[in-house]
């Protein structure tokens, strides 16, 4: 089966890419990491104006009523540009939870509010709860508003993590669908990040010279970059296939999401390792923009379920089907 985006999805991706290209995202990410969230919130507001925040909000609550494939298209572009903030939680997870327990709050998401979510055991901390307008706490199937504690250090300085205590109960729902959307959106971000790391590294390899030759002409470097490209290309059909399974309510949706999360995570992590190896010592420096992608990949690989968690879900699904 061949998975390919139609022209409307390609145009949507291009519009987000063009919008984000106008912003100095590396500077925005560094400001966010330093505690100055103003530039990042301006970027988010521009994204909200083109409907990114309202993708999964239904039309009755001023949203676009889009589906999981539209979500993947958007999140892949947000990943490519390493946009900071609780994007997975705002765009993918909060709309699913609120639609079930507090639909009257959905319009605020469509208007550009940020939301974040803590849901142990796989999502023990809420991202950027100090910036979010809405903090949600999930315990089993019970969804409550939450009160955030002190920030914890993350491998990605632009992702502040917070323990969350439950406050007012909003209602009960099955968290499984929201978790799938969170994992799917995270996989899409990883795919986008991996592609940017590959593109950046290829460009660097064409410019950096040793022994009078561009290092990209060396066979060993070519092979490493080719392996990264293959990994990303092999992961993308799994990502798009999972989006279609979620959209269509397929019985295999959770399994497919987990397979995509593992594949995109491994591909992005390979891209990060190769990027660091090809760049050499300069890749270790915080001053180089490469570091922004490296730390984001490392954080997202374990966000919304580790590889072990998702592999176990795939195995369990296959055993149940046999």
Short mmCIF file of the C-alpha atoms (twelve columns), coordinates in Angstrom:
data_MODEL
# 
_entry.id   MODEL 
# 
loop_
_atom_site.group_PDB 
_atom_site.id 
_atom_site.type_symbol 
_atom_site.label_atom_id 
_atom_site.label_alt_id 
_atom_site.label_comp_id 
_atom_site.label_asym_id 
_atom_site.label_seq_id 
_atom_site.Cartn_x 
_atom_site.Cartn_y 
_atom_site.Cartn_z 
_atom_site.pdbx_PDB_model_num 
ATOM 1   C CA . UNK A 1   0.000   0.000   0.000  1 
ATOM 2   C CA . UNK A 2   1.283   3.470   -0.879 1 
ATOM 3   C CA . UNK A 3   0.681   6.355   1.485  1 
ATOM 4   C CA . UNK A 4   0.917   9.828   -0.024 1 
ATOM 5   C CA . UNK A 5   -0.535  13.182  0.957  1 
ATOM 6   C CA . UNK A 6   -2.996  14.852  -1.388 1 
ATOM 7   C CA . UNK A 7   -2.565  18.424  -2.603 1 
ATOM 8   C CA . UNK A 8   -4.663  19.921  0.207  1 
ATOM 9   C CA . UNK A 9   -2.420  18.368  2.863  1 
ATOM 10  C CA . UNK A 10  0.701   19.415  0.985  1 
ATOM 11  C CA . UNK A 11  -0.606  22.989  0.761  1 
ATOM 12  C CA . UNK A 12  -1.420  22.955  4.475  1 
ATOM 13  C CA . UNK A 13  2.091   21.776  5.299  1 
ATOM 14  C CA . UNK A 14  3.618   24.421  3.038  1 
ATOM 15  C CA . UNK A 15  1.573   27.186  4.661  1 
ATOM 16  C CA . UNK A 16  2.745   26.209  8.151  1 
ATOM 17  C CA . UNK A 17  6.326   25.879  6.943  1 
ATOM 18  C CA . UNK A 18  6.187   29.331  5.331  1 
ATOM 19  C CA . UNK A 19  4.712   30.885  8.467  1 
ATOM 20  C CA . UNK A 20  7.378   29.397  10.718 1 
ATOM 21  C CA . UNK A 21  10.191  30.232  8.312  1 
ATOM 22  C CA . UNK A 22  9.425   33.918  8.880  1 
ATOM 23  C CA . UNK A 23  10.266  33.578  12.574 1 
ATOM 24  C CA . UNK A 24  13.750  33.205  13.984 1 
ATOM 25  C CA . UNK A 25  12.871  29.911  15.644 1 
ATOM 26  C CA . UNK A 26  16.345  29.181  17.072 1 
ATOM 27  C CA . UNK A 27  16.206  32.518  18.890 1 
ATOM 28  C CA . UNK A 28  12.619  31.815  19.967 1 
ATOM 29  C CA . UNK A 29  13.587  28.419  21.382 1 
ATOM 30  C CA . UNK A 30  16.563  29.870  23.258 1 
ATOM 31  C CA . UNK A 31  14.372  32.620  24.712 1 
ATOM 32  C CA . UNK A 32  11.813  30.035  25.824 1 
ATOM 33  C CA . UNK A 33  14.536  27.983  27.489 1 
ATOM 34  C CA . UNK A 34  15.764  31.099  29.303 1 
ATOM 35  C CA . UNK A 35  12.276  31.804  30.646 1 
ATOM 36  C CA . UNK A 36  11.250  34.484  28.167 1 
ATOM 37  C CA . UNK A 37  8.183   32.890  26.574 1 
ATOM 38  C CA . UNK A 38  6.959   36.058  24.864 1 
ATOM 39  C CA . UNK A 39  8.452   35.362  21.413 1 
ATOM 40  C CA . UNK A 40  7.231   31.766  21.527 1 
ATOM 41  C CA . UNK A 41  3.711   32.794  22.476 1 
ATOM 42  C CA . UNK A 42  3.649   35.166  19.519 1 
ATOM 43  C CA . UNK A 43  4.550   32.261  17.245 1 
ATOM 44  C CA . UNK A 44  1.812   30.168  18.825 1 
ATOM 45  C CA . UNK A 45  -0.719  32.953  18.294 1 
ATOM 46  C CA . UNK A 46  0.154   33.097  14.610 1 
ATOM 47  C CA . UNK A 47  -0.279  29.321  14.412 1 
ATOM 48  C CA . UNK A 48  -3.640  29.626  16.134 1 
ATOM 49  C CA . UNK A 49  -4.729  32.227  13.594 1 
ATOM 50  C CA . UNK A 50  -4.242  29.697  10.783 1 
ATOM 51  C CA . UNK A 51  -6.168  27.060  12.734 1 
ATOM 52  C CA . UNK A 52  -3.456  24.796  14.104 1 
ATOM 53  C CA . UNK A 53  -4.775  24.926  17.656 1 
ATOM 54  C CA . UNK A 54  -8.319  24.263  16.492 1 
ATOM 55  C CA . UNK A 55  -7.599  21.254  14.286 1 
ATOM 56  C CA . UNK A 56  -9.294  18.657  16.476 1 
ATOM 57  C CA . UNK A 57  -11.911 21.012  17.913 1 
ATOM 58  C CA . UNK A 58  -15.319 20.433  16.322 1 
ATOM 59  C CA . UNK A 59  -17.029 23.106  14.279 1 
ATOM 60  C CA . UNK A 60  -19.733 23.613  16.910 1 
ATOM 61  C CA . UNK A 61  -16.999 24.981  19.196 1 
ATOM 62  C CA . UNK A 62  -15.342 27.197  16.579 1 
ATOM 63  C CA . UNK A 63  -12.850 24.557  15.471 1 
ATOM 64  C CA . UNK A 64  -11.924 23.045  12.137 1 
ATOM 65  C CA . UNK A 65  -13.198 19.540  12.795 1 
ATOM 66  C CA . UNK A 66  -10.102 18.079  11.145 1 
ATOM 67  C CA . UNK A 67  -8.787  14.541  11.592 1 
ATOM 68  C CA . UNK A 68  -5.672  12.624  12.620 1 
ATOM 69  C CA . UNK A 69  -4.046  12.946  9.210  1 
ATOM 70  C CA . UNK A 70  -4.340  16.739  9.338  1 
ATOM 71  C CA . UNK A 71  -2.843  16.572  12.825 1 
ATOM 72  C CA . UNK A 72  0.179   14.623  11.589 1 
ATOM 73  C CA . UNK A 73  0.732   17.072  8.733  1 
ATOM 74  C CA . UNK A 74  0.760   19.995  11.155 1 
ATOM 75  C CA . UNK A 75  2.849   18.355  13.868 1 
ATOM 76  C CA . UNK A 76  5.480   17.241  11.391 1 
ATOM 77  C CA . UNK A 77  6.034   20.875  10.402 1 
ATOM 78  C CA . UNK A 78  6.095   22.018  14.029 1 
ATOM 79  C CA . UNK A 79  8.745   19.379  14.612 1 
ATOM 80  C CA . UNK A 80  10.793  20.481  11.612 1 
ATOM 81  C CA . UNK A 81  11.048  23.955  13.132 1 
ATOM 82  C CA . UNK A 82  11.383  22.773  16.777 1 
ATOM 83  C CA . UNK A 83  8.555   25.066  17.920 1 
ATOM 84  C CA . UNK A 84  8.585   25.241  21.741 1 
ATOM 85  C CA . UNK A 85  5.632   24.810  24.062 1 
ATOM 86  C CA . UNK A 86  3.049   22.132  24.963 1 
ATOM 87  C CA . UNK A 87  2.013   21.625  21.342 1 
ATOM 88  C CA . UNK A 88  1.172   17.921  21.517 1 
ATOM 89  C CA . UNK A 89  -0.937  18.513  24.597 1 
ATOM 90  C CA . UNK A 90  -2.709  21.592  23.205 1 
ATOM 91  C CA . UNK A 91  -3.329  20.445  19.644 1 
ATOM 92  C CA . UNK A 92  -3.724  16.685  20.021 1 
ATOM 93  C CA . UNK A 93  -4.642  15.660  23.557 1 
ATOM 94  C CA . UNK A 94  -6.647  18.395  25.281 1 
ATOM 95  C CA . UNK A 95  -9.313  18.520  22.526 1 
ATOM 96  C CA . UNK A 96  -9.964  14.791  22.913 1 
ATOM 97  C CA . UNK A 97  -10.214 15.015  26.704 1 
ATOM 98  C CA . UNK A 98  -12.312 18.175  26.798 1 
ATOM 99  C CA . UNK A 99  -14.727 16.908  24.152 1 
ATOM 100 C CA . UNK A 100 -15.534 14.054  26.543 1 
ATOM 101 C CA . UNK A 101 -15.669 15.859  29.894 1 
ATOM 102 C CA . UNK A 102 -15.916 19.627  29.358 1 
ATOM 103 C CA . UNK A 103 -16.881 20.580  25.786 1 
ATOM 104 C CA . UNK A 104 -17.683 24.135  26.860 1 
ATOM 105 C CA . UNK A 105 -13.923 24.698  27.259 1 
ATOM 106 C CA . UNK A 106 -13.089 23.754  23.675 1 
ATOM 107 C CA . UNK A 107 -13.682 27.210  22.218 1 
ATOM 108 C CA . UNK A 108 -10.806 28.588  24.283 1 
ATOM 109 C CA . UNK A 109 -8.414  26.178  22.553 1 
ATOM 110 C CA . UNK A 110 -9.703  27.354  19.180 1 
ATOM 111 C CA . UNK A 111 -8.981  30.909  20.281 1 
ATOM 112 C CA . UNK A 112 -5.344  30.106  20.944 1 
ATOM 113 C CA . UNK A 113 -5.099  29.037  24.578 1 
ATOM 114 C CA . UNK A 114 -2.348  26.584  25.522 1 
ATOM 115 C CA . UNK A 115 -3.098  23.415  27.464 1 
ATOM 116 C CA . UNK A 116 -0.901  20.791  29.060 1 
ATOM 117 C CA . UNK A 117 -1.540  17.347  30.509 1 
ATOM 118 C CA . UNK A 118 -0.105  15.040  33.162 1 
ATOM 119 C CA . UNK A 119 -1.295  11.431  33.101 1 
ATOM 120 C CA . UNK A 120 0.756   8.868   35.021 1 
ATOM 121 C CA . UNK A 121 2.343   6.448   34.430 1 
ATOM 122 C CA . UNK A 122 3.380   7.221   30.862 1 
ATOM 123 C CA . UNK A 123 3.027   11.014  31.054 1 
ATOM 124 C CA . UNK A 124 4.023   11.713  34.669 1 
ATOM 125 C CA . UNK A 125 4.842   15.396  34.193 1 
ATOM 126 C CA . UNK A 126 3.105   18.231  32.402 1 
ATOM 127 C CA . UNK A 127 5.152   20.214  29.889 1 
ATOM 128 C CA . UNK A 128 5.305   23.993  30.366 1 
ATOM 129 C CA . UNK A 129 2.535   24.070  32.941 1 
ATOM 130 C CA . UNK A 130 3.776   27.495  34.024 1 
ATOM 131 C CA . UNK A 131 2.838   28.880  30.591 1 
ATOM 132 C CA . UNK A 132 -0.310  26.889  29.818 1 
ATOM 133 C CA . UNK A 133 -3.720  28.478  30.289 1 
ATOM 134 C CA . UNK A 134 -5.209  25.104  31.184 1 
ATOM 135 C CA . UNK A 135 -3.522  22.298  33.140 1 
ATOM 136 C CA . UNK A 136 -5.202  18.903  33.086 1 
ATOM 137 C CA . UNK A 137 -4.555  15.973  35.415 1 
ATOM 138 C CA . UNK A 138 -5.626  12.457  34.427 1 
ATOM 139 C CA . UNK A 139 -5.817  9.622   36.947 1 
ATOM 140 C CA . UNK A 140 -7.077  6.445   35.341 1 
ATOM 141 C CA . UNK A 141 -10.172 7.722   33.574 1 
ATOM 142 C CA . UNK A 142 -10.783 10.744  35.793 1 
ATOM 143 C CA . UNK A 143 -9.937  14.113  34.270 1 
ATOM 144 C CA . UNK A 144 -9.420  17.116  36.542 1 
ATOM 145 C CA . UNK A 145 -7.978  20.553  36.325 1 
ATOM 146 C CA . UNK A 146 -4.524  20.586  37.843 1 
ATOM 147 C CA . UNK A 147 -2.207  22.670  39.966 1 
ATOM 148 C CA . UNK A 148 1.410   22.665  38.831 1 
ATOM 149 C CA . UNK A 149 4.361   22.291  41.162 1 
ATOM 150 C CA . UNK A 150 7.916   23.523  40.715 1 
ATOM 151 C CA . UNK A 151 9.664   23.040  37.397 1 
ATOM 152 C CA . UNK A 152 11.940  20.039  36.951 1 
ATOM 153 C CA . UNK A 153 15.018  19.926  34.748 1 
ATOM 154 C CA . UNK A 154 14.644  18.295  31.334 1 
ATOM 155 C CA . UNK A 155 17.272  17.143  28.850 1 
ATOM 156 C CA . UNK A 156 15.711  19.771  26.581 1 
ATOM 157 C CA . UNK A 157 16.072  23.197  28.253 1 
ATOM 158 C CA . UNK A 158 13.044  24.427  26.280 1 
ATOM 159 C CA . UNK A 159 10.767  21.794  27.882 1 
ATOM 160 C CA . UNK A 160 10.002  22.589  31.511 1 
ATOM 161 C CA . UNK A 161 8.385   19.647  33.315 1 
ATOM 162 C CA . UNK A 162 6.011   19.983  36.242 1 
ATOM 163 C CA . UNK A 163 4.420   17.564  38.676 1 
ATOM 164 C CA . UNK A 164 0.670   18.237  38.804 1 
ATOM 165 C CA . UNK A 165 -1.812  17.825  41.639 1 
ATOM 166 C CA . UNK A 166 -5.484  17.269  40.841 1 
ATOM 167 C CA . UNK A 167 -7.861  20.122  41.611 1 
ATOM 168 C CA . UNK A 168 -11.461 20.201  40.328 1 
ATOM 169 C CA . UNK A 169 -12.853 17.045  38.745 1 
ATOM 170 C CA . UNK A 170 -14.236 17.546  35.240 1 
ATOM 171 C CA . UNK A 171 -15.449 14.023  34.516 1 
ATOM 172 C CA . UNK A 172 -14.504 10.497  33.498 1 
ATOM 173 C CA . UNK A 173 -13.472 9.160   30.101 1 
ATOM 174 C CA . UNK A 174 -11.361 6.469   28.467 1 
ATOM 175 C CA . UNK A 175 -7.846  7.933   28.285 1 
ATOM 176 C CA . UNK A 176 -6.806  5.466   25.585 1 
ATOM 177 C CA . UNK A 177 -7.881  7.603   22.634 1 
ATOM 178 C CA . UNK A 178 -6.185  10.711  24.023 1 
ATOM 179 C CA . UNK A 179 -2.998  8.739   24.641 1 
ATOM 180 C CA . UNK A 180 -3.007  7.485   21.056 1 
ATOM 181 C CA . UNK A 181 -3.378  11.021  19.749 1 
ATOM 182 C CA . UNK A 182 -0.544  12.197  21.987 1 
ATOM 183 C CA . UNK A 183 1.772   9.411   20.848 1 
ATOM 184 C CA . UNK A 184 0.838   9.975   17.196 1 
ATOM 185 C CA . UNK A 185 1.512   13.714  17.416 1 
ATOM 186 C CA . UNK A 186 4.837   13.083  19.145 1 
ATOM 187 C CA . UNK A 187 5.832   10.619  16.425 1 
ATOM 188 C CA . UNK A 188 5.042   13.248  13.800 1 
ATOM 189 C CA . UNK A 189 7.201   15.802  15.595 1 
ATOM 190 C CA . UNK A 190 10.060  13.307  15.706 1 
ATOM 191 C CA . UNK A 191 9.706   12.657  11.996 1 
ATOM 192 C CA . UNK A 192 9.924   16.388  11.301 1 
ATOM 193 C CA . UNK A 193 12.888  16.842  13.601 1 
ATOM 194 C CA . UNK A 194 14.704  13.950  11.978 1 
ATOM 195 C CA . UNK A 195 14.214  15.422  8.536  1 
ATOM 196 C CA . UNK A 196 15.587  18.804  9.618  1 
ATOM 197 C CA . UNK A 197 18.609  17.166  11.239 1 
ATOM 198 C CA . UNK A 198 19.280  15.235  8.051  1 
ATOM 199 C CA . UNK A 199 18.921  18.300  5.827  1 
ATOM 200 C CA . UNK A 200 21.152  20.360  8.111  1 
ATOM 201 C CA . UNK A 201 23.815  17.649  8.191  1 
ATOM 202 C CA . UNK A 202 23.800  17.134  4.427  1 
ATOM 203 C CA . UNK A 203 24.285  20.868  3.930  1 
ATOM 204 C CA . UNK A 204 27.135  20.925  6.445  1 
ATOM 205 C CA . UNK A 205 28.798  17.898  4.814  1 
ATOM 206 C CA . UNK A 206 28.750  19.680  1.466  1 
ATOM 207 C CA . UNK A 207 30.474  22.746  2.918  1 
ATOM 208 C CA . UNK A 208 32.919  21.324  5.468  1 
ATOM 209 C CA . UNK A 209 36.255  20.328  3.933  1 
ATOM 210 C CA . UNK A 210 39.029  18.006  5.025  1 
ATOM 211 C CA . UNK A 211 42.110  17.132  2.982  1 
ATOM 212 C CA . UNK A 212 40.876  19.548  0.349  1 
ATOM 213 C CA . UNK A 213 37.556  17.746  -0.179 1 
ATOM 214 C CA . UNK A 214 34.020  18.231  1.121  1 
ATOM 215 C CA . UNK A 215 33.444  15.603  3.821  1 
ATOM 216 C CA . UNK A 216 30.178  14.697  2.120  1 
ATOM 217 C CA . UNK A 217 32.198  13.167  -0.703 1 
ATOM 218 C CA . UNK A 218 33.693  10.544  1.619  1 
ATOM 219 C CA . UNK A 219 32.051  7.148   1.269  1 
ATOM 220 C CA . UNK A 220 31.680  6.578   5.004  1 
ATOM 221 C CA . UNK A 221 29.818  9.861   5.476  1 
ATOM 222 C CA . UNK A 222 27.586  9.114   2.494  1 
ATOM 223 C CA . UNK A 223 26.665  5.743   3.965  1 
ATOM 224 C CA . UNK A 224 25.756  7.211   7.347  1 
ATOM 225 C CA . UNK A 225 23.561  9.872   5.779  1 
ATOM 226 C CA . UNK A 226 21.942  7.336   3.474  1 
ATOM 227 C CA . UNK A 227 21.045  5.148   6.458  1 
ATOM 228 C CA . UNK A 228 19.390  8.138   8.122  1 
ATOM 229 C CA . UNK A 229 17.436  8.947   4.963  1 
ATOM 230 C CA . UNK A 230 16.271  5.352   4.608  1 
ATOM 231 C CA . UNK A 231 15.194  5.195   8.249  1 
ATOM 232 C CA . UNK A 232 13.092  8.337   7.926  1 
ATOM 233 C CA . UNK A 233 11.555  7.210   4.641  1 
ATOM 234 C CA . UNK A 234 10.673  3.808   6.101  1 
ATOM 235 C CA . UNK A 235 9.091   5.385   9.200  1 
ATOM 236 C CA . UNK A 236 6.872   7.838   7.352  1 
ATOM 237 C CA . UNK A 237 4.447   5.269   5.855  1 
ATOM 238 C CA . UNK A 238 3.959   3.847   9.343  1 
ATOM 239 C CA . UNK A 239 3.194   7.364   10.595 1 
ATOM 240 C CA . UNK A 240 0.684   8.096   7.847  1 
ATOM 241 C CA . UNK A 241 -0.824  4.636   8.120  1 
ATOM 242 C CA . UNK A 242 -1.324  5.116   11.861 1 
ATOM 243 C CA . UNK A 243 -3.014  8.465   11.207 1 
ATOM 244 C CA . UNK A 244 -5.424  6.810   8.797  1 
ATOM 245 C CA . UNK A 245 -6.129  4.014   11.290 1 
ATOM 246 C CA . UNK A 246 -6.925  6.553   14.014 1 
ATOM 247 C CA . UNK A 247 -9.028  8.631   11.630 1 
ATOM 248 C CA . UNK A 248 -11.051 5.624   10.531 1 
ATOM 249 C CA . UNK A 249 -11.408 4.132   13.998 1 
ATOM 250 C CA . UNK A 250 -9.657  0.932   12.944 1 
ATOM 251 C CA . UNK A 251 -9.310  -1.870  15.462 1 
ATOM 252 C CA . UNK A 252 -5.540  -1.763  14.910 1 
ATOM 253 C CA . UNK A 253 -5.224  1.980   15.613 1 
ATOM 254 C CA . UNK A 254 -3.418  1.729   18.954 1 
ATOM 255 C CA . UNK A 255 -1.018  -0.892  17.608 1 
ATOM 256 C CA . UNK A 256 -0.320  1.182   14.517 1 
ATOM 257 C CA . UNK A 257 0.296   4.318   16.570 1 
ATOM 258 C CA . UNK A 258 2.784   2.459   18.741 1 
ATOM 259 C CA . UNK A 259 4.604   1.067   15.715 1 
ATOM 260 C CA . UNK A 260 4.853   4.577   14.267 1 
ATOM 261 C CA . UNK A 261 6.098   6.032   17.555 1 
ATOM 262 C CA . UNK A 262 8.888   3.457   17.761 1 
ATOM 263 C CA . UNK A 263 9.883   3.803   14.113 1 
ATOM 264 C CA . UNK A 264 9.872   7.612   14.074 1 
ATOM 265 C CA . UNK A 265 11.711  7.741   17.385 1 
ATOM 266 C CA . UNK A 266 14.443  5.403   16.187 1 
ATOM 267 C CA . UNK A 267 14.781  7.241   12.870 1 
ATOM 268 C CA . UNK A 268 15.017  10.633  14.544 1 
ATOM 269 C CA . UNK A 269 17.488  9.367   17.129 1 
ATOM 270 C CA . UNK A 270 19.675  7.922   14.348 1 
ATOM 271 C CA . UNK A 271 19.485  11.293  12.590 1 
ATOM 272 C CA . UNK A 272 20.567  13.038  15.792 1 
ATOM 273 C CA . UNK A 273 23.515  10.700  16.401 1 
ATOM 274 C CA . UNK A 274 24.686  10.977  12.812 1 
ATOM 275 C CA . UNK A 275 24.290  14.750  12.809 1 
ATOM 276 C CA . UNK A 276 26.463  15.007  15.902 1 
ATOM 277 C CA . UNK A 277 29.073  12.658  14.464 1 
ATOM 278 C CA . UNK A 278 29.301  14.503  11.141 1 
ATOM 279 C CA . UNK A 279 29.398  17.955  12.717 1 
ATOM 280 C CA . UNK A 280 32.065  16.892  15.174 1 
ATOM 281 C CA . UNK A 281 32.988  19.055  18.154 1 
ATOM 282 C CA . UNK A 282 30.927  22.014  16.960 1 
ATOM 283 C CA . UNK A 283 27.803  19.890  17.361 1 
ATOM 284 C CA . UNK A 284 28.353  19.715  21.117 1 
ATOM 285 C CA . UNK A 285 28.156  23.467  21.602 1 
ATOM 286 C CA . UNK A 286 24.959  25.076  22.837 1 
ATOM 287 C CA . UNK A 287 25.684  28.022  20.570 1 
ATOM 288 C CA . UNK A 288 25.163  25.895  17.459 1 
ATOM 289 C CA . UNK A 289 21.550  25.473  16.354 1 
ATOM 290 C CA . UNK A 290 22.117  21.730  15.993 1 
ATOM 291 C CA . UNK A 291 21.890  21.414  19.773 1 
ATOM 292 C CA . UNK A 292 18.248  22.525  19.702 1 
ATOM 293 C CA . UNK A 293 17.258  19.560  17.576 1 
ATOM 294 C CA . UNK A 294 19.469  17.085  19.421 1 
ATOM 295 C CA . UNK A 295 17.986  17.815  22.830 1 
ATOM 296 C CA . UNK A 296 14.418  17.938  21.499 1 
ATOM 297 C CA . UNK A 297 14.767  14.507  19.906 1 
ATOM 298 C CA . UNK A 298 16.200  13.062  23.091 1 
ATOM 299 C CA . UNK A 299 13.239  14.393  25.063 1 
ATOM 300 C CA . UNK A 300 10.514  13.341  22.623 1 
ATOM 301 C CA . UNK A 301 11.828  9.790   22.159 1 
ATOM 302 C CA . UNK A 302 10.519  8.985   25.649 1 
ATOM 303 C CA . UNK A 303 7.571   11.417  25.707 1 
ATOM 304 C CA . UNK A 304 4.071   9.941   25.467 1 
ATOM 305 C CA . UNK A 305 5.345   6.436   26.015 1 
ATOM 306 C CA . UNK A 306 8.861   5.029   25.830 1 
ATOM 307 C CA . UNK A 307 9.945   2.680   23.067 1 
ATOM 308 C CA . UNK A 308 9.568   -0.254  25.477 1 
ATOM 309 C CA . UNK A 309 5.988   0.753   26.281 1 
ATOM 310 C CA . UNK A 310 5.037   0.981   22.623 1 
ATOM 311 C CA . UNK A 311 6.824   -2.221  21.624 1 
ATOM 312 C CA . UNK A 312 4.889   -4.006  24.358 1 
ATOM 313 C CA . UNK A 313 1.627   -2.593  22.983 1 
ATOM 314 C CA . UNK A 314 2.491   -3.894  19.523 1 
ATOM 315 C CA . UNK A 315 3.357   -7.353  20.873 1 
ATOM 316 C CA . UNK A 316 0.174   -7.507  22.978 1 
ATOM 317 C CA . UNK A 317 -1.939  -6.501  19.973 1 
ATOM 318 C CA . UNK A 318 -0.350  -9.129  17.755 1 
ATOM 319 C CA . UNK A 319 -0.801  -11.827 20.393 1 
ATOM 320 C CA . UNK A 320 -4.455  -10.880 20.868 1 
ATOM 321 C CA . UNK A 321 -5.006  -11.095 17.118 1 
ATOM 322 C CA . UNK A 322 -3.374  -14.513 16.767 1 
# 
